[in-house]
mmCIF file of C-alpha atoms in Angstrom:
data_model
loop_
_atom_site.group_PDB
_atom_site.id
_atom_site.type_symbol
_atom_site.label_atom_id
_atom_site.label_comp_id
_atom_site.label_asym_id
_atom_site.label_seq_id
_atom_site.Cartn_x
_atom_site.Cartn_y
_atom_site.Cartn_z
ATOM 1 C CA UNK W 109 -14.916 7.319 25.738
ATOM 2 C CA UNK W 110 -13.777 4.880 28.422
ATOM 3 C CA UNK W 111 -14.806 5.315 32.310
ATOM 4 C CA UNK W 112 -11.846 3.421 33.714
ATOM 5 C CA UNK W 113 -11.460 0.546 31.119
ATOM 6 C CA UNK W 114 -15.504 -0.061 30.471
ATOM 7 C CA UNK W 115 -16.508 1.817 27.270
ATOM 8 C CA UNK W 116 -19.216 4.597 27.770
ATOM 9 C CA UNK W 117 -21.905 4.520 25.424
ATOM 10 C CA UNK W 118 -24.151 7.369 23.751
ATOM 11 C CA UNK W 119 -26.820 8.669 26.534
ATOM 12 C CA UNK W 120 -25.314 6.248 29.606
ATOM 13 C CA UNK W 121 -25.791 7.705 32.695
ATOM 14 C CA UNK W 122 -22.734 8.645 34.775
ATOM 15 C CA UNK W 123 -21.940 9.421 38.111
ATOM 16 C CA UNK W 124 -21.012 13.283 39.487
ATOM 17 C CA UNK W 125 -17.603 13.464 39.456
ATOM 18 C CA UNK W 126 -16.700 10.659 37.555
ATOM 19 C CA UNK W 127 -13.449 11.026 35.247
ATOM 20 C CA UNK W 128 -13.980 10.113 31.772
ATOM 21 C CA UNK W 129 -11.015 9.127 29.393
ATOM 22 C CA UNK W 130 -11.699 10.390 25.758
ATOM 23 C CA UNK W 131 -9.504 9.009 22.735
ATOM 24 C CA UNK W 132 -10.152 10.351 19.237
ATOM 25 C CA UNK W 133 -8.333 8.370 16.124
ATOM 26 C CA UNK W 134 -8.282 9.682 12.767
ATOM 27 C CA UNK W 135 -9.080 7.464 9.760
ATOM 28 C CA UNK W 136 -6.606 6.946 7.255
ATOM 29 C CA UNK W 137 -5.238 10.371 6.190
ATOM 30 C CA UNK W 138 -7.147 12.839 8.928
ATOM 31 C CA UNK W 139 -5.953 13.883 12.258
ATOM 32 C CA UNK W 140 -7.784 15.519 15.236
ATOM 33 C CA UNK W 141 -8.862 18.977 14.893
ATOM 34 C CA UNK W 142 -10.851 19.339 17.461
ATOM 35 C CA UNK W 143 -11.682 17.157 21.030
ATOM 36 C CA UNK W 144 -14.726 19.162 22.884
ATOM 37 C CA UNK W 145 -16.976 18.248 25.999
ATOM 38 C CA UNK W 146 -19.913 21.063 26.395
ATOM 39 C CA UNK W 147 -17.994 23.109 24.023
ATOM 40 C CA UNK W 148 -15.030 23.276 25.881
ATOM 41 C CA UNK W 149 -11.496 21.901 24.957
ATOM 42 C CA UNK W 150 -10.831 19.075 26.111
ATOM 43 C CA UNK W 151 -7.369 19.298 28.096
ATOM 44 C CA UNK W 152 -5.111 16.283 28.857
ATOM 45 C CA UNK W 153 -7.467 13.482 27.394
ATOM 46 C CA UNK W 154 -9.957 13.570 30.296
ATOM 47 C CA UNK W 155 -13.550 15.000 31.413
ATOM 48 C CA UNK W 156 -14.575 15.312 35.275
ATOM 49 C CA UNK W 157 -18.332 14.816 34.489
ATOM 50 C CA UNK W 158 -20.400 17.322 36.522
ATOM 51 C CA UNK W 159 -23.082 17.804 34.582
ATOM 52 C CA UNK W 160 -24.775 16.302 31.256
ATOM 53 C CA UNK W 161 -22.420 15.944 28.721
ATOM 54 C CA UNK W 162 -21.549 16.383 25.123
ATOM 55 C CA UNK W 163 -19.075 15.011 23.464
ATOM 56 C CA UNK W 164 -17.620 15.601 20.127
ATOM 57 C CA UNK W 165 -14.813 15.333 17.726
ATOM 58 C CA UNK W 166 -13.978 16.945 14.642
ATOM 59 C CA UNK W 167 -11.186 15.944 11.829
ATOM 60 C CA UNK W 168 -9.137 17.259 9.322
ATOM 61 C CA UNK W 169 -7.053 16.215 6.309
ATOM 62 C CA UNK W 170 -3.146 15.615 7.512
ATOM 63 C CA UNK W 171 -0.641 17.685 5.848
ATOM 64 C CA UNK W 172 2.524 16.715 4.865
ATOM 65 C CA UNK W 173 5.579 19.258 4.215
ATOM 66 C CA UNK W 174 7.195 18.551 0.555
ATOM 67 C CA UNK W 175 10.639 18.818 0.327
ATOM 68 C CA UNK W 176 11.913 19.756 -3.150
ATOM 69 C CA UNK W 177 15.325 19.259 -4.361
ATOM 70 C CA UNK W 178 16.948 21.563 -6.529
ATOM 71 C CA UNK W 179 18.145 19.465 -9.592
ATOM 72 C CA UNK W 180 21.604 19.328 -10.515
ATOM 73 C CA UNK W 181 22.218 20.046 -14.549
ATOM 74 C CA UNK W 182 18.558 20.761 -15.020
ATOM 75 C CA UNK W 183 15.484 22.158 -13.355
ATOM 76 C CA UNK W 184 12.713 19.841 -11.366
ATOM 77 C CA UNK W 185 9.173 21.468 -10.945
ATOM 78 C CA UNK W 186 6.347 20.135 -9.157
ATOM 79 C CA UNK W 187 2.619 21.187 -9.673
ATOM 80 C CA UNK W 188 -0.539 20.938 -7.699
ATOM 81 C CA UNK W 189 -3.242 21.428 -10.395
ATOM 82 C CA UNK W 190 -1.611 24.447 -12.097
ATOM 83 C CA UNK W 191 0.029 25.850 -9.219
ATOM 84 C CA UNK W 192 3.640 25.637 -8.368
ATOM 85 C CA UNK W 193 4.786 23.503 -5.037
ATOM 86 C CA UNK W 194 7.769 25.249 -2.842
ATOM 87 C CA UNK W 195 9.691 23.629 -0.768
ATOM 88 C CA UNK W 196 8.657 23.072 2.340
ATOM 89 C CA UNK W 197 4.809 23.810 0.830
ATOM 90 C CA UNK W 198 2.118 21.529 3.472
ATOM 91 C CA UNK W 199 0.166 19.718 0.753
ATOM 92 C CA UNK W 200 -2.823 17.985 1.541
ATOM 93 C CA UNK W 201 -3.092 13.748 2.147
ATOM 94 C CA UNK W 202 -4.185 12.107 -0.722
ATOM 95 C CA UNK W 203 -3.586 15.330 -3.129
ATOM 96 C CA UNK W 204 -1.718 14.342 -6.727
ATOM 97 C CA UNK W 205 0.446 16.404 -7.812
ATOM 98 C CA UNK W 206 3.075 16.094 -10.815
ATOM 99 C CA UNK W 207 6.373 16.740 -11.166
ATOM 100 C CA UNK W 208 8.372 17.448 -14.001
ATOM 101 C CA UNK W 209 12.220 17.730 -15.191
ATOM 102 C CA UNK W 210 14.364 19.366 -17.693
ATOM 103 C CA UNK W 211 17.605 18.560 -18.392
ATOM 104 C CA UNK W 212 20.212 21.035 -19.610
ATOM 105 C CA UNK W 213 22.229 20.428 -22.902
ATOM 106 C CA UNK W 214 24.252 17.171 -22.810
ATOM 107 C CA UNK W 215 21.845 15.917 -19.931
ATOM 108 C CA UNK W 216 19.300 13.496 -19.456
ATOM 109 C CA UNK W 217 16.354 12.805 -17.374
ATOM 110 C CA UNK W 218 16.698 9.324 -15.754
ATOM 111 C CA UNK W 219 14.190 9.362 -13.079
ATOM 112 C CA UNK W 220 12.328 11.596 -11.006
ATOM 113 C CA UNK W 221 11.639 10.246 -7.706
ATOM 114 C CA UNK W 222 9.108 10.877 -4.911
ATOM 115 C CA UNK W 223 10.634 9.623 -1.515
ATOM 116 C CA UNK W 224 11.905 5.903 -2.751
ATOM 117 C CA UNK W 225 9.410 5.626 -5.196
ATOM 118 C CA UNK W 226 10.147 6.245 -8.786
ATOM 119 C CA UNK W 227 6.964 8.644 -10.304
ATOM 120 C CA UNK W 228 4.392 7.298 -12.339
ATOM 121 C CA UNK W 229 5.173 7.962 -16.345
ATOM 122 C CA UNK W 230 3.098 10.955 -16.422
ATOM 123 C CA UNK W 231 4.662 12.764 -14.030
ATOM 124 C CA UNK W 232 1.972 11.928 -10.888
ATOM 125 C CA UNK W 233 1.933 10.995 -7.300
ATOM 126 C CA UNK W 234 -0.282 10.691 -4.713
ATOM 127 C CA UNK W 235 0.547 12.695 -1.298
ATOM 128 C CA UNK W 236 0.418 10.156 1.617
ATOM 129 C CA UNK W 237 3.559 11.278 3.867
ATOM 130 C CA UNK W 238 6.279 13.762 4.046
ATOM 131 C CA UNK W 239 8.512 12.951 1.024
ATOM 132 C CA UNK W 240 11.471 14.561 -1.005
ATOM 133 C CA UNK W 241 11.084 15.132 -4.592
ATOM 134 C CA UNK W 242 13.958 15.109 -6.456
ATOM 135 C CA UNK W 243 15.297 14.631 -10.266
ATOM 136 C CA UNK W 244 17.777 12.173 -11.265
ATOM 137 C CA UNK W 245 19.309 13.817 -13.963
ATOM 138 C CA UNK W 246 22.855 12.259 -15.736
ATOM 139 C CA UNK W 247 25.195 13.379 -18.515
ATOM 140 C CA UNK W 248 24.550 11.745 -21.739
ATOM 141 C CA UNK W 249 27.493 9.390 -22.693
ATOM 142 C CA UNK W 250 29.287 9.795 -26.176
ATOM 143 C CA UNK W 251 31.011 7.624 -28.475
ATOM 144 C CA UNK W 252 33.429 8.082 -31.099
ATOM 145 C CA UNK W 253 32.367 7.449 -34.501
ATOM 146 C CA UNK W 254 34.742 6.219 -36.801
ATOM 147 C CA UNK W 255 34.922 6.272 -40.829
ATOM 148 C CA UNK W 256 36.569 6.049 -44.379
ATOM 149 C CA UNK W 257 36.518 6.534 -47.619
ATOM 150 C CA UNK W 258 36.415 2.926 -49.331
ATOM 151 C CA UNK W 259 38.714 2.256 -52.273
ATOM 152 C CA UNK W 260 36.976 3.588 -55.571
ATOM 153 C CA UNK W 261 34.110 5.420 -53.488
ATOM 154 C CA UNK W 262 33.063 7.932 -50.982
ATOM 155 C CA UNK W 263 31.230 7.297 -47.577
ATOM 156 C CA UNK W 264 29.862 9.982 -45.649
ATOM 157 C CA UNK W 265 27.585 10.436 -42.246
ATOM 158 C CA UNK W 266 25.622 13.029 -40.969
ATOM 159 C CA UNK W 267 24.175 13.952 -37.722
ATOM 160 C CA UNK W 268 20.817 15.556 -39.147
ATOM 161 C CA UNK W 269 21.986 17.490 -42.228
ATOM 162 C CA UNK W 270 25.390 18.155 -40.999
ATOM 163 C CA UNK W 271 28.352 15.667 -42.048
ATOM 164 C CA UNK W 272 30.259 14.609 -38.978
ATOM 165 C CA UNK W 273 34.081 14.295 -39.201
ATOM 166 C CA UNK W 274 35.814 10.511 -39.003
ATOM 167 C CA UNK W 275 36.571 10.197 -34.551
ATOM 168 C CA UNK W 276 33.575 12.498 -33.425
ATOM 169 C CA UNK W 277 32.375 11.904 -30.318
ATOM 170 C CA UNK W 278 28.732 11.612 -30.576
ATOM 171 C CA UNK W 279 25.957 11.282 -27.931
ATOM 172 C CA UNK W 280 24.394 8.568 -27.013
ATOM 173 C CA UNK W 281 20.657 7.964 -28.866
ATOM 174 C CA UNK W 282 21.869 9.986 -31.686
ATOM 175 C CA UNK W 283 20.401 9.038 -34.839
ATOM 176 C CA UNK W 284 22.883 9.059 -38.057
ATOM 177 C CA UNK W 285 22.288 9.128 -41.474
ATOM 178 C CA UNK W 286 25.052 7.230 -43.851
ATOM 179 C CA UNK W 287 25.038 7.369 -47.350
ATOM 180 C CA UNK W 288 27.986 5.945 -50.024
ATOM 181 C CA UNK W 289 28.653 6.478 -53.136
ATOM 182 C CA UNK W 290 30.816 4.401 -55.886
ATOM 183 C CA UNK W 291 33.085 5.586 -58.659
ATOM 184 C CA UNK W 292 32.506 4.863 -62.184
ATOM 185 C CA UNK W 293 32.760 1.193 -63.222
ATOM 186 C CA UNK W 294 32.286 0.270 -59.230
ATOM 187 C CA UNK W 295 29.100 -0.198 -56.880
ATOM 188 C CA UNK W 296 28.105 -0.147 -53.464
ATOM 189 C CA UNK W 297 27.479 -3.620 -52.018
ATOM 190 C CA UNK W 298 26.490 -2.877 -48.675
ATOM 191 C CA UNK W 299 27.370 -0.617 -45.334
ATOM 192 C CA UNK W 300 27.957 -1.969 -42.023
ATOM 193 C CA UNK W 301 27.895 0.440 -38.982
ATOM 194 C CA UNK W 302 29.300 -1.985 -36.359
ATOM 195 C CA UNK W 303 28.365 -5.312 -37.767
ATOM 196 C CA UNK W 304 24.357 -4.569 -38.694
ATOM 197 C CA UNK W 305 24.003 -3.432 -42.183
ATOM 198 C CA UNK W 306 22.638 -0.399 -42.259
ATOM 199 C CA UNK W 307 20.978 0.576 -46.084
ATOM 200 C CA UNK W 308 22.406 3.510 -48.539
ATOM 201 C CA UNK W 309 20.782 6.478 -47.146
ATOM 202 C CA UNK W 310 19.428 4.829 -44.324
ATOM 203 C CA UNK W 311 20.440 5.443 -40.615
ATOM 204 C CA UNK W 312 21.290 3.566 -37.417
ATOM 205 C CA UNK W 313 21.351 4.749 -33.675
ATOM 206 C CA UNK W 314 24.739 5.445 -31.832
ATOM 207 C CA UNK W 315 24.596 3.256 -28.576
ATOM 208 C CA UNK W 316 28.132 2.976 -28.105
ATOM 209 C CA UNK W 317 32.167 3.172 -30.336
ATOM 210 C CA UNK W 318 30.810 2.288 -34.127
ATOM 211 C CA UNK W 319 33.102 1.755 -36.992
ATOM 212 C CA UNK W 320 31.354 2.354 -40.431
ATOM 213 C CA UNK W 321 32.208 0.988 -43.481
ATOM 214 C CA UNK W 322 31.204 0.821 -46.786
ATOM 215 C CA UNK W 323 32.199 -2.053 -49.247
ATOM 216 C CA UNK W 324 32.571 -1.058 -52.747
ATOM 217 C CA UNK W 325 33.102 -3.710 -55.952
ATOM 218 C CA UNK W 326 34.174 -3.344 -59.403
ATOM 219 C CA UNK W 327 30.701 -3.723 -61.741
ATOM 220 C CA UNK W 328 31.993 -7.000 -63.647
ATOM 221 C CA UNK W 329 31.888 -6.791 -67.523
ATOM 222 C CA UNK W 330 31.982 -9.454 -69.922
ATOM 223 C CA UNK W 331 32.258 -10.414 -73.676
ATOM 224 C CA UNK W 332 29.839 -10.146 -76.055
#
């Protein structure tokens, strides 16, 4: 409370007629709700004192309006507590809430995002302004996978249980499984996918164009 630019203190005595200037600041994440002398609303940030007077101020948690973006390929939801957030929903300063994505088939979550800040792992983030929430969602990249048959054996490679044909075009992150087998008289040496060995029966992870091979040798003999 300032009379002219000398700041008024609690129970100073003040001329009839004098016009007081009242300012009322928020802390961090609260707004004015209310500015009253005697009761009365204070109008245009000033008081014509005319009688003793009392003033007060009362605050309030800011809201911000959260703007939700529909995702594109999947679907982006974002909870406060266990209830869902609409667009356009005034949340509370300082509430967490937590959003989560879903990627359709083919699809993968890269980041979700609240304003320009990425979202914590979990999901969570702390309501401090107006923001847009939305899901960065891109198409998984495939690569072919290429194979043969060795010379006196059989190679084979399966996504899961189910054998994959030599040239499919298989998602990125994919784990295979590749297993050889020799013909009589002739073993398996080893299996490459790319150039890391990968064991018989074992598996290796498809981060981009693999050629697999196996490399099968005659079983030497000699004479007794």
């Amino acid at each position: 409370v300032l009379n002219g630019t000398d700041t008024v203190h609690d129970n100073d005595m003040i001329e009839h007629g004098t016009v007081l200037t009242v300012n009322a600041t928020g802390n961090e994440g609260y707004e004015v709700d209310q500015l009253k002398a005697n009761g009365n609303d204070i109008v245009g940030g000033s008081v014509n004192v005319t009688a003793a007077t009392t003033i007060t101020a009362t605050f309030k948690k800011k809201t911000y309006a959260i703007t939700i973006t529909p995702a594109t390929n999947g679907t982006l939801v974002v909870l406060n507590g266990t209830d869902t957030v609409h667009n356009s929903d005034m949340i509370a300063h300082g509430t967490i809430l937590t959003a989560t994505a879903t990627a359709n088939a083919g699809y993968r979550v890269d980041s979700i995002k609240a304003g320009t800040k990425k979202v914590a792992a979990d999901g969570t983030f702390t309501v401090t302004e107006a923001v847009t929430v939305e899901a960065v969602i891109s198409q998984i990249p495939t690569y072919a996978i290429n194979f043969a048959n060795p010379a006196n054996g059989t190679l084979e490679v399966k996504n899961g249980i189910v054998p994959i044909t030599s040239g499919d075009q298989i998602a990125e992150g994919t784990v295979l499984t590749v297993s050889a087998t020799a013909d009589q008289g002739y073993r398996v040496d080893s299996i490459k996918a790319g150039d890391v060995k990968v064991t018989n029966g074992g598996t290796f992870t498809v981060t981009k164009a693999t050629v697999v091979t196996a490399f099968v040798s005659q079983i030497p003999s000699f004479v007794i």
